[in-house]
Tab-separated table of C-alpha atoms and ligand atoms in Angstrom:
chain	number	residue	atom	x	y	z
A	26	UNK	CA	49.131	-5.932	-19.409
A	27	UNK	CA	47.719	-2.984	-21.273
A	28	UNK	CA	45.672	-5.393	-23.309
A	29	UNK	CA	44.441	-7.210	-20.271
A	30	UNK	CA	43.329	-3.987	-18.617
A	31	UNK	CA	41.464	-2.948	-21.720
A	32	UNK	CA	39.792	-6.320	-21.901
A	33	UNK	CA	38.807	-6.089	-18.243
A	34	UNK	CA	37.382	-2.639	-18.825
A	35	UNK	CA	35.268	-3.753	-21.756
A	36	UNK	CA	34.228	-6.873	-19.944
A	37	UNK	CA	33.088	-5.056	-16.826
A	38	UNK	CA	31.517	-2.207	-18.787
A	39	UNK	CA	29.400	-4.723	-20.648
A	40	UNK	CA	28.201	-6.517	-17.567
A	41	UNK	CA	27.669	-3.419	-15.498
A	42	UNK	CA	25.896	-1.382	-18.116
A	43	UNK	CA	23.640	-4.098	-19.474
A	44	UNK	CA	21.275	-4.433	-16.488
A	45	UNK	CA	21.120	-0.654	-16.249
A	46	UNK	CA	19.674	-0.195	-19.727
A	47	UNK	CA	16.066	-0.420	-18.595
A	48	UNK	CA	16.651	1.863	-15.643
A	49	UNK	CA	18.410	4.473	-17.725
A	50	UNK	CA	15.450	4.702	-20.023
A	51	UNK	CA	13.317	6.100	-17.235
A	52	UNK	CA	16.001	7.882	-15.358
A	53	UNK	CA	18.843	8.937	-17.600
A	54	UNK	CA	18.713	12.397	-16.064
A	55	UNK	CA	20.413	13.421	-12.877
A	56	UNK	CA	18.298	15.484	-10.522
A	57	UNK	CA	19.333	17.619	-7.607
A	58	UNK	CA	16.641	18.717	-5.177
A	59	UNK	CA	18.321	21.661	-3.502
A	60	UNK	CA	17.824	23.586	-0.232
A	61	UNK	CA	15.002	21.305	0.789
A	62	UNK	CA	13.777	20.164	4.203
A	63	UNK	CA	14.373	16.424	4.097
A	64	UNK	CA	12.190	14.201	6.270
A	65	UNK	CA	14.226	10.999	5.881
A	66	UNK	CA	11.871	8.838	8.002
A	67	UNK	CA	14.720	6.905	9.638
A	68	UNK	CA	13.998	8.816	12.848
A	69	UNK	CA	11.711	11.747	13.580
A	70	UNK	CA	13.868	14.580	12.308
A	71	UNK	CA	13.993	17.251	9.613
A	72	UNK	CA	17.280	17.849	7.781
A	73	UNK	CA	17.027	21.524	6.891
A	74	UNK	CA	18.595	23.065	3.811
A	75	UNK	CA	19.779	19.778	2.348
A	76	UNK	CA	20.419	18.631	-1.196
A	77	UNK	CA	19.365	15.242	-2.500
A	78	UNK	CA	20.952	13.860	-5.664
A	79	UNK	CA	19.093	11.304	-7.764
A	80	UNK	CA	20.927	9.311	-10.405
A	81	UNK	CA	20.036	6.160	-12.364
A	82	UNK	CA	16.834	5.725	-10.412
A	83	UNK	CA	18.607	5.800	-7.049
A	84	UNK	CA	19.314	8.351	-4.354
A	85	UNK	CA	23.067	8.874	-4.461
A	86	UNK	CA	23.595	11.691	-1.976
A	87	UNK	CA	21.846	13.416	0.927
A	88	UNK	CA	23.878	16.218	2.489
A	89	UNK	CA	23.757	19.857	3.657
A	90	UNK	CA	23.433	22.040	0.560
A	91	UNK	CA	26.631	23.961	1.402
A	92	UNK	CA	28.642	20.737	1.139
A	93	UNK	CA	27.269	19.555	-2.191
A	94	UNK	CA	28.746	20.504	-5.527
A	95	UNK	CA	26.073	19.714	-8.081
A	96	UNK	CA	27.023	17.306	-10.856
A	97	UNK	CA	27.303	19.246	-14.112
A	98	UNK	CA	24.549	17.321	-15.825
A	99	UNK	CA	22.126	17.672	-12.936
A	100	UNK	CA	18.767	19.349	-13.395
A	101	UNK	CA	18.110	21.440	-10.322
A	102	UNK	CA	14.752	21.255	-8.552
A	103	UNK	CA	14.267	24.122	-6.133
A	104	UNK	CA	13.298	22.700	-2.768
A	105	UNK	CA	13.343	25.991	-0.838
A	106	UNK	CA	10.495	26.083	1.676
A	107	UNK	CA	9.450	22.585	0.684
A	108	UNK	CA	9.556	19.149	2.331
A	109	UNK	CA	10.836	15.917	0.842
A	110	UNK	CA	9.444	12.594	2.065
A	111	UNK	CA	9.870	9.016	0.776
A	112	UNK	CA	7.214	7.735	-1.644
A	113	UNK	CA	4.213	6.089	0.003
A	114	UNK	CA	3.143	2.448	-0.171
A	115	UNK	CA	-0.492	1.356	-0.600
A	116	UNK	CA	-0.435	-2.008	1.161
A	117	UNK	CA	-3.956	-2.936	0.134
A	118	UNK	CA	-4.601	-1.873	-3.433
A	119	UNK	CA	-6.456	-3.445	-6.341
A	120	UNK	CA	-5.294	-2.945	-9.899
A	121	UNK	CA	-8.233	-3.550	-12.272
A	122	UNK	CA	-8.311	-6.492	-14.680
A	123	UNK	CA	-7.261	-6.960	-18.304
A	124	UNK	CA	-10.730	-6.248	-19.693
A	125	UNK	CA	-10.118	-2.544	-18.990
A	126	UNK	CA	-6.543	-1.683	-20.001
A	127	UNK	CA	-7.148	2.084	-20.047
A	128	UNK	CA	-8.603	1.999	-16.538
A	129	UNK	CA	-5.527	0.046	-15.439
A	130	UNK	CA	-3.201	2.707	-16.860
A	131	UNK	CA	-5.269	5.461	-15.271
A	132	UNK	CA	-5.223	3.762	-11.871
A	133	UNK	CA	-1.446	3.338	-12.036
A	134	UNK	CA	-1.098	7.027	-12.795
A	135	UNK	CA	-3.503	8.056	-10.012
A	136	UNK	CA	-1.114	6.294	-7.650
A	137	UNK	CA	1.871	8.195	-9.048
A	138	UNK	CA	0.023	11.518	-8.932
A	139	UNK	CA	-0.492	10.965	-5.207
A	140	UNK	CA	3.064	9.969	-4.456
A	141	UNK	CA	2.208	6.288	-4.077
A	142	UNK	CA	5.323	4.621	-5.438
A	143	UNK	CA	4.707	1.048	-4.263
A	144	UNK	CA	1.479	-0.969	-4.308
A	145	UNK	CA	0.732	-4.393	-2.875
A	146	UNK	CA	-1.917	-5.616	-5.300
A	147	UNK	CA	-4.216	-7.714	-3.151
A	148	UNK	CA	-5.736	-9.965	-5.762
A	149	UNK	CA	-4.744	-10.878	-9.253
A	150	UNK	CA	-3.999	-13.228	-12.092
A	151	UNK	CA	-1.365	-13.715	-14.783
A	152	UNK	CA	-2.266	-10.349	-16.301
A	153	UNK	CA	-1.118	-8.532	-13.151
A	154	UNK	CA	2.241	-10.283	-13.325
A	155	UNK	CA	2.571	-8.853	-16.839
A	156	UNK	CA	1.647	-5.363	-15.618
A	157	UNK	CA	4.216	-5.703	-12.845
A	158	UNK	CA	6.941	-6.636	-15.362
A	159	UNK	CA	5.937	-3.829	-17.735
A	160	UNK	CA	6.319	-1.289	-14.946
A	161	UNK	CA	9.658	-2.816	-13.962
A	162	UNK	CA	10.886	-2.527	-17.563
A	163	UNK	CA	9.672	1.099	-17.710
A	164	UNK	CA	7.194	0.307	-20.478
A	165	UNK	CA	4.318	1.538	-18.336
A	166	UNK	CA	4.397	4.396	-15.815
A	167	UNK	CA	3.381	3.109	-12.419
A	168	UNK	CA	4.355	2.301	-8.864
A	169	UNK	CA	6.396	-0.785	-8.030
A	170	UNK	CA	3.947	-3.677	-7.746
A	171	UNK	CA	3.939	-6.631	-5.387
A	172	UNK	CA	1.388	-9.045	-6.781
A	173	UNK	CA	-0.942	-11.392	-4.929
A	174	UNK	CA	-2.347	-14.334	-6.859
A	175	UNK	CA	-5.922	-15.625	-7.285
A	176	UNK	CA	-8.172	-15.637	-4.222
A	177	UNK	CA	-7.904	-18.644	-1.888
A	178	UNK	CA	-11.598	-19.451	-1.527
A	179	UNK	CA	-13.481	-22.744	-1.476
A	180	UNK	CA	-13.689	-22.787	-5.250
A	181	UNK	CA	-9.954	-22.442	-5.775
A	182	UNK	CA	-8.988	-24.632	-2.816
A	183	UNK	CA	-11.854	-27.006	-1.936
A	184	UNK	CA	-9.536	-29.564	-0.273
A	185	UNK	CA	-6.145	-29.631	1.473
A	186	UNK	CA	-4.658	-31.350	-1.599
A	187	UNK	CA	-5.998	-28.656	-3.918
A	188	UNK	CA	-4.585	-25.971	-1.609
A	189	UNK	CA	-1.188	-27.662	-1.627
A	190	UNK	CA	-1.177	-27.741	-5.443
A	191	UNK	CA	-2.366	-24.140	-5.727
A	192	UNK	CA	0.300	-22.801	-3.357
A	193	UNK	CA	3.019	-24.449	-5.451
A	194	UNK	CA	1.458	-23.193	-8.698
A	195	UNK	CA	1.249	-19.600	-7.483
A	196	UNK	CA	4.797	-19.682	-6.159
A	197	UNK	CA	6.007	-21.101	-9.467
A	198	UNK	CA	4.069	-18.472	-11.448
A	199	UNK	CA	5.940	-15.709	-9.632
A	200	UNK	CA	3.319	-14.236	-7.313
A	201	UNK	CA	4.588	-12.439	-4.220
A	202	UNK	CA	1.691	-13.311	-1.950
A	203	UNK	CA	-1.216	-15.712	-1.469
A	204	UNK	CA	-4.460	-13.850	-0.888
A	205	UNK	CA	-6.550	-15.516	1.802
A	206	UNK	CA	-10.293	-15.763	1.641
A	207	UNK	CA	-12.699	-18.253	3.079
A	208	UNK	CA	-11.448	-21.856	3.112
A	209	UNK	CA	-11.882	-24.809	5.519
A	210	UNK	CA	-9.686	-25.022	8.593
A	211	UNK	CA	-7.956	-28.185	7.445
A	212	UNK	CA	-7.367	-26.704	4.007
A	213	UNK	CA	-5.988	-23.523	5.575
A	214	UNK	CA	-3.569	-25.504	7.710
A	215	UNK	CA	-2.274	-27.422	4.706
A	216	UNK	CA	-2.018	-24.181	2.703
A	217	UNK	CA	0.039	-22.614	5.521
A	218	UNK	CA	2.328	-25.634	5.757
A	219	UNK	CA	3.053	-25.668	2.027
A	220	UNK	CA	3.402	-21.875	1.878
A	221	UNK	CA	5.987	-21.975	4.640
A	222	UNK	CA	7.760	-24.850	2.902
A	223	UNK	CA	8.075	-23.055	-0.456
A	224	UNK	CA	8.552	-19.617	1.156
A	225	UNK	CA	5.616	-17.584	-0.048
A	226	UNK	CA	3.765	-15.330	2.401
A	227	UNK	CA	-0.006	-15.489	2.821
A	228	UNK	CA	-2.238	-12.664	3.981
A	229	UNK	CA	-5.559	-10.905	3.687
A	230	UNK	CA	-8.672	-12.301	5.309
A	231	UNK	CA	-8.952	-15.012	7.954
A	232	UNK	CA	-11.391	-17.906	7.417
A	233	UNK	CA	-14.102	-17.943	10.088
A	234	UNK	CA	-13.199	-21.435	11.332
A	235	UNK	CA	-9.540	-20.469	11.669
A	236	UNK	CA	-10.077	-17.298	13.674
A	237	UNK	CA	-7.562	-14.726	14.872
A	238	UNK	CA	-5.426	-17.051	16.984
A	239	UNK	CA	-5.383	-19.757	14.304
A	240	UNK	CA	-4.024	-17.268	11.760
A	241	UNK	CA	-1.465	-15.831	14.190
A	242	UNK	CA	-0.258	-19.337	15.061
A	243	UNK	CA	-0.028	-20.335	11.390
A	244	UNK	CA	2.283	-17.418	10.629
A	245	UNK	CA	-0.101	-15.426	8.431
A	246	UNK	CA	1.983	-12.509	7.158
A	247	UNK	CA	-0.724	-9.876	7.274
A	248	UNK	CA	-4.238	-9.502	8.572
A	249	UNK	CA	-6.128	-6.993	6.476
A	250	UNK	CA	-9.153	-4.968	7.657
A	251	UNK	CA	-8.674	-6.263	11.255
A	252	UNK	CA	-10.499	-9.358	10.120
A	253	UNK	CA	-11.733	-11.634	12.981
A	254	UNK	CA	-10.690	-9.312	15.798
A	255	UNK	CA	-14.322	-8.618	16.693
A	256	UNK	CA	-15.024	-12.371	16.844
A	257	UNK	CA	-12.054	-12.845	19.184
A	258	UNK	CA	-13.408	-10.143	21.494
A	259	UNK	CA	-16.772	-11.893	21.892
A	260	UNK	CA	-16.583	-13.971	25.106
A	261	UNK	CA	-17.077	-17.721	24.763
A	262	UNK	CA	-20.227	-17.681	26.883
A	263	UNK	CA	-21.983	-15.006	24.817
A	264	UNK	CA	-25.158	-16.095	23.053
A	265	UNK	CA	-24.362	-15.884	19.361
A	266	UNK	CA	-26.884	-18.371	18.077
A	267	UNK	CA	-28.499	-17.119	14.913
A	268	UNK	CA	-26.277	-14.003	14.899
A	269	UNK	CA	-24.070	-13.602	11.861
A	270	UNK	CA	-20.742	-11.788	12.064
A	271	UNK	CA	-21.840	-9.442	9.287
A	272	UNK	CA	-19.419	-6.996	7.729
A	273	UNK	CA	-16.116	-7.338	9.619
A	274	UNK	CA	-17.961	-8.135	12.832
A	275	UNK	CA	-20.667	-5.461	12.639
A	276	UNK	CA	-23.254	-8.079	13.663
A	277	UNK	CA	-21.330	-9.051	16.804
A	278	UNK	CA	-20.054	-5.668	17.906
A	279	UNK	CA	-22.610	-5.286	20.738
A	280	UNK	CA	-21.446	-8.594	22.236
A	281	UNK	CA	-17.752	-7.817	22.626
A	282	UNK	CA	-15.940	-7.718	25.932
A	283	UNK	CA	-13.411	-4.885	25.784
A	284	UNK	CA	-11.322	-6.470	28.539
A	285	UNK	CA	-10.223	-9.009	25.907
A	286	UNK	CA	-8.490	-6.296	23.803
A	287	UNK	CA	-5.120	-6.523	25.636
A	288	UNK	CA	-4.997	-10.275	24.968
A	289	UNK	CA	-5.685	-9.761	21.246
A	290	UNK	CA	-2.969	-7.125	21.126
A	291	UNK	CA	-0.477	-9.232	23.089
A	292	UNK	CA	-0.993	-12.270	20.853
A	293	UNK	CA	-0.588	-10.130	17.718
A	294	UNK	CA	2.672	-8.617	18.980
A	295	UNK	CA	4.041	-12.038	19.922
A	296	UNK	CA	3.170	-13.521	16.517
A	297	UNK	CA	4.855	-10.669	14.634
A	298	UNK	CA	1.942	-10.567	12.192
A	299	UNK	CA	1.378	-7.327	10.298
A	300	UNK	CA	-1.936	-5.503	10.323
A	301	UNK	CA	-3.279	-3.443	7.439
A	302	UNK	CA	-6.133	-1.533	9.132
A	303	UNK	CA	-7.911	-0.140	6.008
A	304	UNK	CA	-9.889	2.126	8.363
A	305	UNK	CA	-11.462	3.880	5.393
A	306	UNK	CA	-13.104	0.683	4.186
A	307	UNK	CA	-15.459	0.667	7.172
A	308	UNK	CA	-15.479	4.403	7.950
A	309	UNK	CA	-16.699	5.237	4.462
A	310	UNK	CA	-19.554	2.750	4.617
A	311	UNK	CA	-20.403	3.682	8.198
A	312	UNK	CA	-20.172	7.415	7.632
A	313	UNK	CA	-23.425	9.318	8.243
A	314	UNK	CA	-22.562	11.372	5.147
A	315	UNK	CA	-24.880	10.294	2.340
A	316	UNK	CA	-23.423	8.253	-0.508
A	317	UNK	CA	-24.788	10.836	-2.949
A	318	UNK	CA	-22.689	13.467	-1.213
A	319	UNK	CA	-19.580	11.302	-0.984
A	320	UNK	CA	-19.452	10.725	-4.732
A	321	UNK	CA	-19.214	14.484	-5.169
A	322	UNK	CA	-15.769	14.649	-3.559
A	323	UNK	CA	-13.296	16.244	-5.966
A	324	UNK	CA	-11.208	13.133	-6.612
A	325	UNK	CA	-14.278	11.159	-7.769
A	326	UNK	CA	-14.003	12.823	-11.190
A	327	UNK	CA	-11.144	10.453	-12.004
A	328	UNK	CA	-13.244	7.306	-11.567
A	329	UNK	CA	-15.386	5.578	-14.220
A	330	UNK	CA	-19.148	6.146	-13.868
A	331	UNK	CA	-19.947	2.470	-13.317
A	332	UNK	CA	-17.493	2.251	-10.413
A	333	UNK	CA	-19.077	5.298	-8.741
A	334	UNK	CA	-22.517	3.784	-9.319
A	335	UNK	CA	-21.388	0.582	-7.638
A	336	UNK	CA	-20.163	2.473	-4.567
A	337	UNK	CA	-23.384	4.423	-4.339
A	338	UNK	CA	-25.516	1.283	-4.481
A	339	UNK	CA	-23.297	-0.579	-2.013
A	340	UNK	CA	-23.461	2.119	0.660
A	341	UNK	CA	-27.188	2.572	0.241
A	342	UNK	CA	-27.747	-1.186	0.537
A	343	UNK	CA	-25.585	-1.384	3.638
A	344	UNK	CA	-27.371	1.475	5.313
A	345	UNK	CA	-30.527	-0.661	5.214
A	346	UNK	CA	-28.927	-3.773	6.717
A	347	UNK	CA	-29.970	-4.685	10.224
A	348	UNK	CA	-26.370	-5.193	11.371
A	349	UNK	CA	-25.321	-1.857	9.937
A	350	UNK	CA	-27.509	0.561	11.847
A	351	UNK	CA	-25.824	3.703	13.271
A	352	UNK	CA	-25.278	2.371	16.776
A	353	UNK	CA	-23.428	-0.727	15.550
A	354	UNK	CA	-21.349	1.034	12.929
A	355	UNK	CA	-20.363	3.759	15.382
A	356	UNK	CA	-19.170	1.118	17.844
A	357	UNK	CA	-17.314	-0.715	15.072
A	358	UNK	CA	-15.509	2.428	13.926
A	359	UNK	CA	-14.584	3.272	17.526
A	360	UNK	CA	-13.264	-0.224	18.168
A	361	UNK	CA	-11.115	-0.145	15.034
A	362	UNK	CA	-9.614	3.198	16.049
A	363	UNK	CA	-8.943	1.842	19.532
A	364	UNK	CA	-7.328	-1.288	18.098
A	365	UNK	CA	-5.114	0.853	15.861
A	366	UNK	CA	-3.869	2.885	18.804
A	367	UNK	CA	-3.454	-0.102	21.154
A	368	UNK	CA	-1.696	-2.295	18.598
A	369	UNK	CA	0.586	0.550	17.558
A	370	UNK	CA	1.532	1.614	21.064
A	371	UNK	CA	2.178	-1.990	22.090
A	372	UNK	CA	4.648	-2.509	19.260
A	373	UNK	CA	2.489	-4.502	16.856
A	374	UNK	CA	3.451	-4.146	13.225
A	375	UNK	CA	1.208	-1.845	11.206
A	376	UNK	CA	1.322	-0.835	7.557
A	377	UNK	CA	-0.786	1.667	5.682
A	378	UNK	CA	-3.526	0.471	3.366
A	379	UNK	CA	-6.872	1.848	2.259
A	380	UNK	CA	-8.328	-0.834	-0.035
A	381	UNK	CA	-8.655	1.122	-3.273
A	382	UNK	CA	-10.698	1.217	-5.393
A	383	UNK	CA	-13.354	0.013	-2.970
A	384	UNK	CA	-16.108	2.165	-1.487
A	385	UNK	CA	-15.174	5.778	-2.256
A	386	UNK	CA	-11.450	5.003	-2.193
A	387	UNK	CA	-10.000	6.602	-5.315
A	388	UNK	CA	-6.552	5.046	-5.864
A	389	UNK	CA	-3.802	7.225	-4.437
A	390	UNK	CA	-6.118	9.875	-3.034
A	391	UNK	CA	-7.595	7.379	-0.596
A	392	UNK	CA	-4.234	6.691	1.027
A	393	UNK	CA	-4.067	10.345	2.117
A	394	UNK	CA	-7.570	10.045	3.587
A	395	UNK	CA	-6.508	6.843	5.340
A	396	UNK	CA	-3.578	8.691	6.913
A	397	UNK	CA	-5.963	11.305	8.292
A	398	UNK	CA	-8.073	8.524	9.799
A	399	UNK	CA	-4.971	6.998	11.401
A	400	UNK	CA	-4.240	10.374	13.009
A	401	UNK	CA	-7.851	10.482	14.203
A	402	UNK	CA	-7.192	7.084	15.782
A	403	UNK	CA	-4.467	8.672	17.912
A	404	UNK	CA	-1.190	8.198	16.018
A	405	UNK	CA	1.042	11.203	15.378
A	406	UNK	CA	1.631	12.299	11.778
A	407	UNK	CA	5.179	10.918	11.992
A	408	UNK	CA	3.943	7.546	13.274
A	409	UNK	CA	1.418	7.377	10.463
A	410	UNK	CA	4.064	8.199	7.861
A	411	UNK	CA	6.205	5.356	9.226
A	412	UNK	CA	3.374	2.921	8.418
A	413	UNK	CA	3.352	4.123	4.817
A	414	UNK	CA	7.099	4.428	4.182
A	415	UNK	CA	9.620	2.549	6.331
A	416	UNK	CA	7.312	-0.201	7.596
A	417	UNK	CA	6.329	-1.518	4.142
A	418	UNK	CA	10.020	-1.954	3.318
A	419	UNK	CA	10.324	-4.033	6.491
A	420	UNK	CA	7.231	-6.026	5.588
A	421	UNK	CA	8.806	-6.898	2.217
A	422	UNK	CA	12.134	-7.542	3.951
A	423	UNK	CA	13.900	-5.124	1.615
A	424	UNK	CA	14.729	-2.161	3.869
A	425	UNK	CA	17.821	-1.491	1.732
A	426	UNK	CA	15.565	-0.796	-1.275
A	427	UNK	CA	13.076	1.882	-0.245
A	428	UNK	CA	11.130	3.497	2.586
A	429	UNK	CA	13.612	6.138	3.768
A	430	UNK	CA	15.629	8.925	2.129
A	431	UNK	CA	19.186	7.620	2.181
A	432	UNK	CA	21.877	7.033	-0.442
A	433	UNK	CA	21.388	3.725	-2.237
A	434	UNK	CA	17.598	3.675	-1.889
A	435	UNK	CA	15.280	3.728	-4.889
A	436	UNK	CA	14.546	7.312	-5.877
A	437	UNK	CA	10.868	7.279	-4.832
A	438	UNK	CA	10.183	10.722	-3.440
A	439	UNK	CA	7.430	13.262	-2.824
A	440	UNK	CA	8.137	16.982	-2.746
A	441	UNK	CA	5.538	18.720	-0.560
A	442	UNK	CA	4.666	22.384	-0.217
A	443	UNK	CA	4.052	22.110	3.522
A	444	UNK	CA	5.290	20.152	6.533
A	445	UNK	CA	3.408	16.844	6.959
A	446	UNK	CA	4.740	16.379	10.502
A	447	UNK	CA	2.739	19.446	11.563
A	448	UNK	CA	-0.446	18.383	9.842
A	449	UNK	CA	-0.860	15.073	8.042
A	450	UNK	CA	-3.229	16.641	5.504
A	451	UNK	CA	-0.189	18.489	4.161
A	452	UNK	CA	0.694	15.282	2.283
A	453	UNK	CA	-1.979	16.397	-0.200
A	454	UNK	CA	0.093	19.437	-1.144
A	455	UNK	CA	2.235	17.715	-3.730
A	456	UNK	CA	4.621	19.829	-5.790
A	457	UNK	CA	6.373	16.931	-7.530
A	458	UNK	CA	6.796	13.169	-7.446
A	459	UNK	CA	9.848	11.107	-8.367
A	460	UNK	CA	9.228	7.442	-9.159
A	461	UNK	CA	12.326	5.282	-9.608
A	462	UNK	CA	14.212	8.406	-10.675
A	463	UNK	CA	11.556	9.640	-13.095
A	464	UNK	CA	10.497	13.187	-12.290
A	465	UNK	CA	6.937	14.497	-12.558
A	466	UNK	CA	6.460	18.160	-11.708
A	467	UNK	CA	3.048	19.604	-10.795
A	468	UNK	CA	2.398	20.586	-14.387
A	469	UNK	CA	3.062	17.073	-15.702
A	470	UNK	CA	0.870	15.537	-12.992
A	471	UNK	CA	-1.993	17.944	-13.685
A	472	UNK	CA	-1.804	17.437	-17.426
A	473	UNK	CA	-2.265	13.676	-17.178
A	474	UNK	CA	-4.896	14.011	-14.439
A	475	UNK	CA	-6.883	16.311	-16.723
A	476	UNK	CA	-6.729	13.659	-19.457
A	477	UNK	CA	-8.075	11.021	-17.079
A	478	UNK	CA	-10.882	13.351	-16.020
A	479	UNK	CA	-11.720	14.202	-19.608
A	480	UNK	CA	-11.761	10.552	-20.714
A	481	UNK	CA	-14.443	9.862	-18.107
A	482	UNK	CA	-16.672	12.487	-19.697
A	483	UNK	CA	-16.308	11.327	-23.302
B	7	ZN	ZN1	-9.276	-5.564	-0.881
């Protein structure tokens, strides 16, 4: 009996400890964030003077400080006067390609430095699957990655048969998502059928021929940038001959019939499709602030020169386009804010995404700007935080994994110096970030940020 027990012990110790090896590497320490105001994001509440214990990359306890006896090995993090929120998710991010490995590492760290602990990478190839695995094995510091595969455009999927093959290939390769671009209607329908058959979500853009309703009916998992909403709002009898939709409907914006908004909202709610507004994508290009001024924002110092140059040229080109004159862009920005508010208040599913690094969106930093834009659209700071914390975990159908501060969840946390529920811009005031149990205090964040800044100057 004694023998048997010993055997059982060894047996279970082996099997339990083995999968934890990788986790322990990043998170062998136990942390206790004490006397902190916890904003758990399960409901709108603040748990004052609480202690949160982090162990093996997970949150193991959340309780009033008076009730918690700290584990002996725990390193204490003073949370007095501070606010603890779950890590944020960038639902529309782009991790650069393998030709620039240093830029990739820098981008991953810019996410961490801004408390972005999960990223849905909206386009990729086999290299991004490797990056994802490296982060999972703690060989590379970074947020948890959900990886979309190569772009579904007419080159990748010229026919329904090609689309069918490509869906199966991407599923087999281990991608988490099919990124939609412009393909034929018939090809899209076949893609959707196969994707549903092999259980891989598809999201992103909507092909013009498919339109909003076509995508909602096909079960598209997410619509990014409010693609094709403007087209839906243009009445059937409007004269659109020779008019091109332009940039996310900028060319059609003067033709829309606002009385069609409730129908668009209703259909979206019924379909259960998620929206990733990426307000900043359009607001940055439409902004009357000159591109030359925008690239002087403080966070721009972390971006490579050629990327900044690209943004500058893009905005200046767009400002000369006929469909992008102030009246049209102002109407487009207003419509997108209105859609955000209407969709949200009607119960449509919304997740936070900024589309970084596109058009003045510096990875990580841009998500905080996006949150400010969502507040400008009429959501409360709490409602906006839901779109960046709890909602992404629902989108990925893993609410037990992350998105709120509760025992058992991944230890992805941001310690703030001010209350974000009072003012959303307080999410900028980061004192520390914990990613999968790995702790970065302000000093550690600043040190690495300074290296990234310096590298850009060399
Ligand atoms: Zn994108």
